[in-house]
Amino acid sequence: MGGSPAPPQDTQKPRKKRAAFDAAAGAVSGCIARFAVGPLDVLKIRFQVQIEPHRGRHAAALLPGQVGPKYTGLIQAVRTIVREEGIQGLWRGTLAGQLLYVPYAAIQFATLQQCNAAAARLQLRDSRAAA
């Protein structure tokens, strides 16, 4: 008579730990990424909301008394923002962006890792991907 079968190991616990680790890694990477591109986002938004025409045939259509665009180029825009708002002006709105990027990156990274793990368990991964 053999002994009783060994109880099934709880494989969910390591998976949950791994998912939490992957989500944390994604959150950190999202935070760093958002901080790094924050000034570019500020510049993009400033150029988008600028009403004045800045190039081409519309630039010549300014009426007498109208002023030209505030931001005319990348370097000029950076200098203007830093002069008027200080260096922190380049990161204006970063906190709101972090509230978007951090959970997004955490979910995306954890989901990718879980899908990769499931594909490996089901032997669905391409042999070239393992190299």
PDB file of C-alpha atoms in Angstrom:
ATOM      1  CA  MET A   1       0.000   0.000   0.000  1.00  0.00           C
ATOM      2  CA  GLY A   2       1.410   3.291  -1.010  1.00  0.00           C
ATOM      3  CA  GLY A   3       1.161   6.409   1.052  1.00  0.00           C
ATOM      4  CA  SER A   4      -1.443   8.996   0.412  1.00  0.00           C
ATOM      5  CA  PRO A   5      -0.801  11.178  -2.628  1.00  0.00           C
ATOM      6  CA  ALA A   6       1.126  14.341  -2.000  1.00  0.00           C
ATOM      7  CA  PRO A   7      -1.079  17.392  -1.705  1.00  0.00           C
ATOM      8  CA  PRO A   8      -1.085  19.512  -4.854  1.00  0.00           C
ATOM      9  CA  GLN A   9       1.322  22.359  -4.608  1.00  0.00           C
ATOM     10  CA  ASP A  10      -0.190  25.781  -4.653  1.00  0.00           C
ATOM     11  CA  THR A  11       1.186  27.140  -7.915  1.00  0.00           C
ATOM     12  CA  GLN A  12      -1.002  30.235  -7.740  1.00  0.00           C
ATOM     13  CA  LYS A  13       1.064  31.822  -4.963  1.00  0.00           C
ATOM     14  CA  PRO A  14       4.311  32.143  -6.972  1.00  0.00           C
ATOM     15  CA  ARG A  15       2.319  33.385  -9.975  1.00  0.00           C
ATOM     16  CA  LYS A  16       0.624  36.055  -7.883  1.00  0.00           C
ATOM     17  CA  LYS A  17       3.971  37.118  -6.433  1.00  0.00           C
ATOM     18  CA  ARG A  18       5.435  37.281  -9.931  1.00  0.00           C
ATOM     19  CA  ALA A  19       2.455  39.280 -11.203  1.00  0.00           C
ATOM     20  CA  ALA A  20       2.820  41.759  -8.333  1.00  0.00           C
ATOM     21  CA  PHE A  21       6.560  42.080  -9.028  1.00  0.00           C
ATOM     22  CA  ASP A  22       5.917  42.604 -12.751  1.00  0.00           C
ATOM     23  CA  ALA A  23       3.233  45.203 -12.014  1.00  0.00           C
ATOM     24  CA  ALA A  24       5.595  47.066  -9.683  1.00  0.00           C
ATOM     25  CA  ALA A  25       8.348  46.989 -12.314  1.00  0.00           C
ATOM     26  CA  GLY A  26       5.910  48.329 -14.895  1.00  0.00           C
ATOM     27  CA  ALA A  27       4.760  51.073 -12.529  1.00  0.00           C
ATOM     28  CA  VAL A  28       8.330  52.199 -11.872  1.00  0.00           C
ATOM     29  CA  SER A  29       9.169  52.163 -15.571  1.00  0.00           C
ATOM     30  CA  GLY A  30       5.994  54.130 -16.352  1.00  0.00           C
ATOM     31  CA  CYS A  31       6.891  56.700 -13.708  1.00  0.00           C
ATOM     32  CA  ILE A  32      10.420  57.141 -15.057  1.00  0.00           C
ATOM     33  CA  ALA A  33       9.214  57.271 -18.658  1.00  0.00           C
ATOM     34  CA  ARG A  34       6.579  59.902 -17.918  1.00  0.00           C
ATOM     35  CA  PHE A  35       9.076  62.014 -16.005  1.00  0.00           C
ATOM     36  CA  ALA A  36      11.587  61.770 -18.851  1.00  0.00           C
ATOM     37  CA  VAL A  37       9.141  62.794 -21.577  1.00  0.00           C
ATOM     38  CA  GLY A  38       7.280  65.365 -19.466  1.00  0.00           C
ATOM     39  CA  PRO A  39       9.038  68.387 -21.005  1.00  0.00           C
ATOM     40  CA  LEU A  40       8.338  67.119 -24.519  1.00  0.00           C
ATOM     41  CA  ASP A  41       4.672  66.723 -23.645  1.00  0.00           C
ATOM     42  CA  VAL A  42       4.548  70.267 -22.253  1.00  0.00           C
ATOM     43  CA  LEU A  43       6.101  71.605 -25.460  1.00  0.00           C
ATOM     44  CA  LYS A  44       3.721  69.604 -27.640  1.00  0.00           C
ATOM     45  CA  ILE A  45       0.693  70.906 -25.763  1.00  0.00           C
ATOM     46  CA  ARG A  46       1.916  74.506 -25.836  1.00  0.00           C
ATOM     47  CA  PHE A  47       2.306  74.346 -29.614  1.00  0.00           C
ATOM     48  CA  GLN A  48      -1.092  72.647 -30.017  1.00  0.00           C
ATOM     49  CA  VAL A  49      -3.054  75.208 -28.019  1.00  0.00           C
ATOM     50  CA  GLN A  50      -1.311  78.164 -29.595  1.00  0.00           C
ATOM     51  CA  ILE A  51      -3.991  79.873 -31.687  1.00  0.00           C
ATOM     52  CA  GLU A  52      -1.767  82.136 -33.724  1.00  0.00           C
ATOM     53  CA  PRO A  53      -0.596  80.879 -37.114  1.00  0.00           C
ATOM     54  CA  HIS A  54       3.108  80.145 -37.028  1.00  0.00           C
ATOM     55  CA  ARG A  55       4.103  79.067 -40.543  1.00  0.00           C
ATOM     56  CA  GLY A  56       3.123  79.284 -44.160  1.00  0.00           C
ATOM     57  CA  ARG A  57       0.588  81.489 -45.839  1.00  0.00           C
ATOM     58  CA  HIS A  58      -1.472  82.018 -42.667  1.00  0.00           C
ATOM     59  CA  ALA A  59       1.456  83.707 -40.907  1.00  0.00           C
ATOM     60  CA  ALA A  60       1.249  86.596 -43.346  1.00  0.00           C
ATOM     61  CA  ALA A  61      -2.488  86.983 -42.642  1.00  0.00           C
ATOM     62  CA  LEU A  62      -1.900  88.746 -39.309  1.00  0.00           C
ATOM     63  CA  LEU A  63      -3.827  91.978 -39.094  1.00  0.00           C
ATOM     64  CA  PRO A  64      -2.119  95.160 -37.961  1.00  0.00           C
ATOM     65  CA  GLY A  65      -1.889  95.173 -34.194  1.00  0.00           C
ATOM     66  CA  GLN A  66      -1.961  91.388 -33.875  1.00  0.00           C
ATOM     67  CA  VAL A  67       1.014  89.735 -32.291  1.00  0.00           C
ATOM     68  CA  GLY A  68       2.743  86.700 -33.719  1.00  0.00           C
ATOM     69  CA  PRO A  69       2.958  83.329 -32.057  1.00  0.00           C
ATOM     70  CA  LYS A  70       4.451  83.053 -28.595  1.00  0.00           C
ATOM     71  CA  TYR A  71       6.351  79.876 -29.450  1.00  0.00           C
ATOM     72  CA  THR A  72       8.103  79.734 -32.808  1.00  0.00           C
ATOM     73  CA  GLY A  73      10.533  76.861 -32.392  1.00  0.00           C
ATOM     74  CA  LEU A  74      11.624  74.148 -30.001  1.00  0.00           C
ATOM     75  CA  ILE A  75      14.629  75.915 -28.473  1.00  0.00           C
ATOM     76  CA  GLN A  76      12.826  79.252 -28.304  1.00  0.00           C
ATOM     77  CA  ALA A  77       9.860  77.580 -26.572  1.00  0.00           C
ATOM     78  CA  VAL A  78      12.103  75.914 -23.967  1.00  0.00           C
ATOM     79  CA  ARG A  79      13.866  79.222 -23.271  1.00  0.00           C
ATOM     80  CA  THR A  80      10.564  81.091 -22.964  1.00  0.00           C
ATOM     81  CA  ILE A  81       9.048  78.539 -20.569  1.00  0.00           C
ATOM     82  CA  VAL A  82      12.165  78.437 -18.379  1.00  0.00           C
ATOM     83  CA  ARG A  83      12.413  82.248 -18.332  1.00  0.00           C
ATOM     84  CA  GLU A  84       8.730  82.796 -17.492  1.00  0.00           C
ATOM     85  CA  GLU A  85       7.972  79.799 -15.267  1.00  0.00           C
ATOM     86  CA  GLY A  86      11.313  78.442 -14.141  1.00  0.00           C
ATOM     87  CA  ILE A  87      12.705  75.013 -14.921  1.00  0.00           C
ATOM     88  CA  GLN A  88       9.734  73.368 -13.162  1.00  0.00           C
ATOM     89  CA  GLY A  89       7.503  74.797 -15.902  1.00  0.00           C
ATOM     90  CA  LEU A  90       8.828  72.085 -18.226  1.00  0.00           C
ATOM     91  CA  TRP A  91       7.265  69.459 -15.945  1.00  0.00           C
ATOM     92  CA  ARG A  92       3.921  71.217 -15.486  1.00  0.00           C
ATOM     93  CA  GLY A  93       1.156  68.616 -15.418  1.00  0.00           C
ATOM     94  CA  THR A  94       3.500  65.710 -14.746  1.00  0.00           C
ATOM     95  CA  LEU A  95       1.555  64.536 -11.699  1.00  0.00           C
ATOM     96  CA  ALA A  96      -1.634  64.210 -13.730  1.00  0.00           C
ATOM     97  CA  GLY A  97       0.318  62.341 -16.395  1.00  0.00           C
ATOM     98  CA  GLN A  98       1.796  60.038 -13.753  1.00  0.00           C
ATOM     99  CA  LEU A  99      -1.713  59.150 -12.611  1.00  0.00           C
ATOM    100  CA  LEU A 100      -2.336  57.908 -16.141  1.00  0.00           C
ATOM    101  CA  TYR A 101       1.016  56.339 -17.060  1.00  0.00           C
ATOM    102  CA  VAL A 102       1.859  54.484 -13.833  1.00  0.00           C
ATOM    103  CA  PRO A 103      -1.209  52.208 -13.631  1.00  0.00           C
ATOM    104  CA  TYR A 104      -1.244  51.795 -17.419  1.00  0.00           C
ATOM    105  CA  ALA A 105       2.377  50.623 -17.510  1.00  0.00           C
ATOM    106  CA  ALA A 106       1.864  48.380 -14.468  1.00  0.00           C
ATOM    107  CA  ILE A 107      -1.120  46.615 -16.036  1.00  0.00           C
ATOM    108  CA  GLN A 108       0.513  46.389 -19.440  1.00  0.00           C
ATOM    109  CA  PHE A 109       3.775  44.934 -18.129  1.00  0.00           C
ATOM    110  CA  ALA A 110       2.113  42.440 -15.764  1.00  0.00           C
ATOM    111  CA  THR A 111      -0.280  41.295 -18.488  1.00  0.00           C
ATOM    112  CA  LEU A 112       2.532  40.819 -20.983  1.00  0.00           C
ATOM    113  CA  GLN A 113       4.529  38.728 -18.521  1.00  0.00           C
ATOM    114  CA  GLN A 114       1.488  36.617 -17.609  1.00  0.00           C
ATOM    115  CA  CYS A 115       0.714  36.009 -21.288  1.00  0.00           C
ATOM    116  CA  ASN A 116       4.338  35.029 -21.918  1.00  0.00           C
ATOM    117  CA  ALA A 117       4.256  32.627 -18.973  1.00  0.00           C
ATOM    118  CA  ALA A 118       0.971  31.089 -20.154  1.00  0.00           C
ATOM    119  CA  ALA A 119       2.351  30.697 -23.677  1.00  0.00           C
ATOM    120  CA  ALA A 120       5.454  28.974 -22.291  1.00  0.00           C
ATOM    121  CA  ARG A 121       3.338  26.593 -20.159  1.00  0.00           C
ATOM    122  CA  LEU A 122       1.184  25.736 -23.165  1.00  0.00           C
ATOM    123  CA  GLN A 123       4.253  25.508 -25.392  1.00  0.00           C
ATOM    124  CA  LEU A 124       2.875  28.173 -27.714  1.00  0.00           C
ATOM    125  CA  ARG A 125       6.049  30.231 -27.836  1.00  0.00           C
ATOM    126  CA  ASP A 126       8.130  30.275 -30.974  1.00  0.00           C
ATOM    127  CA  SER A 127      11.464  28.552 -30.460  1.00  0.00           C
ATOM    128  CA  ARG A 128      13.200  31.664 -31.808  1.00  0.00           C
ATOM    129  CA  ALA A 129      11.653  33.814 -29.049  1.00  0.00           C
ATOM    130  CA  ALA A 130      13.349  31.772 -26.340  1.00  0.00           C
ATOM    131  CA  ALA A 131      16.818  32.582 -27.636  1.00  0.00           C
TER     132      ALA A 131
END
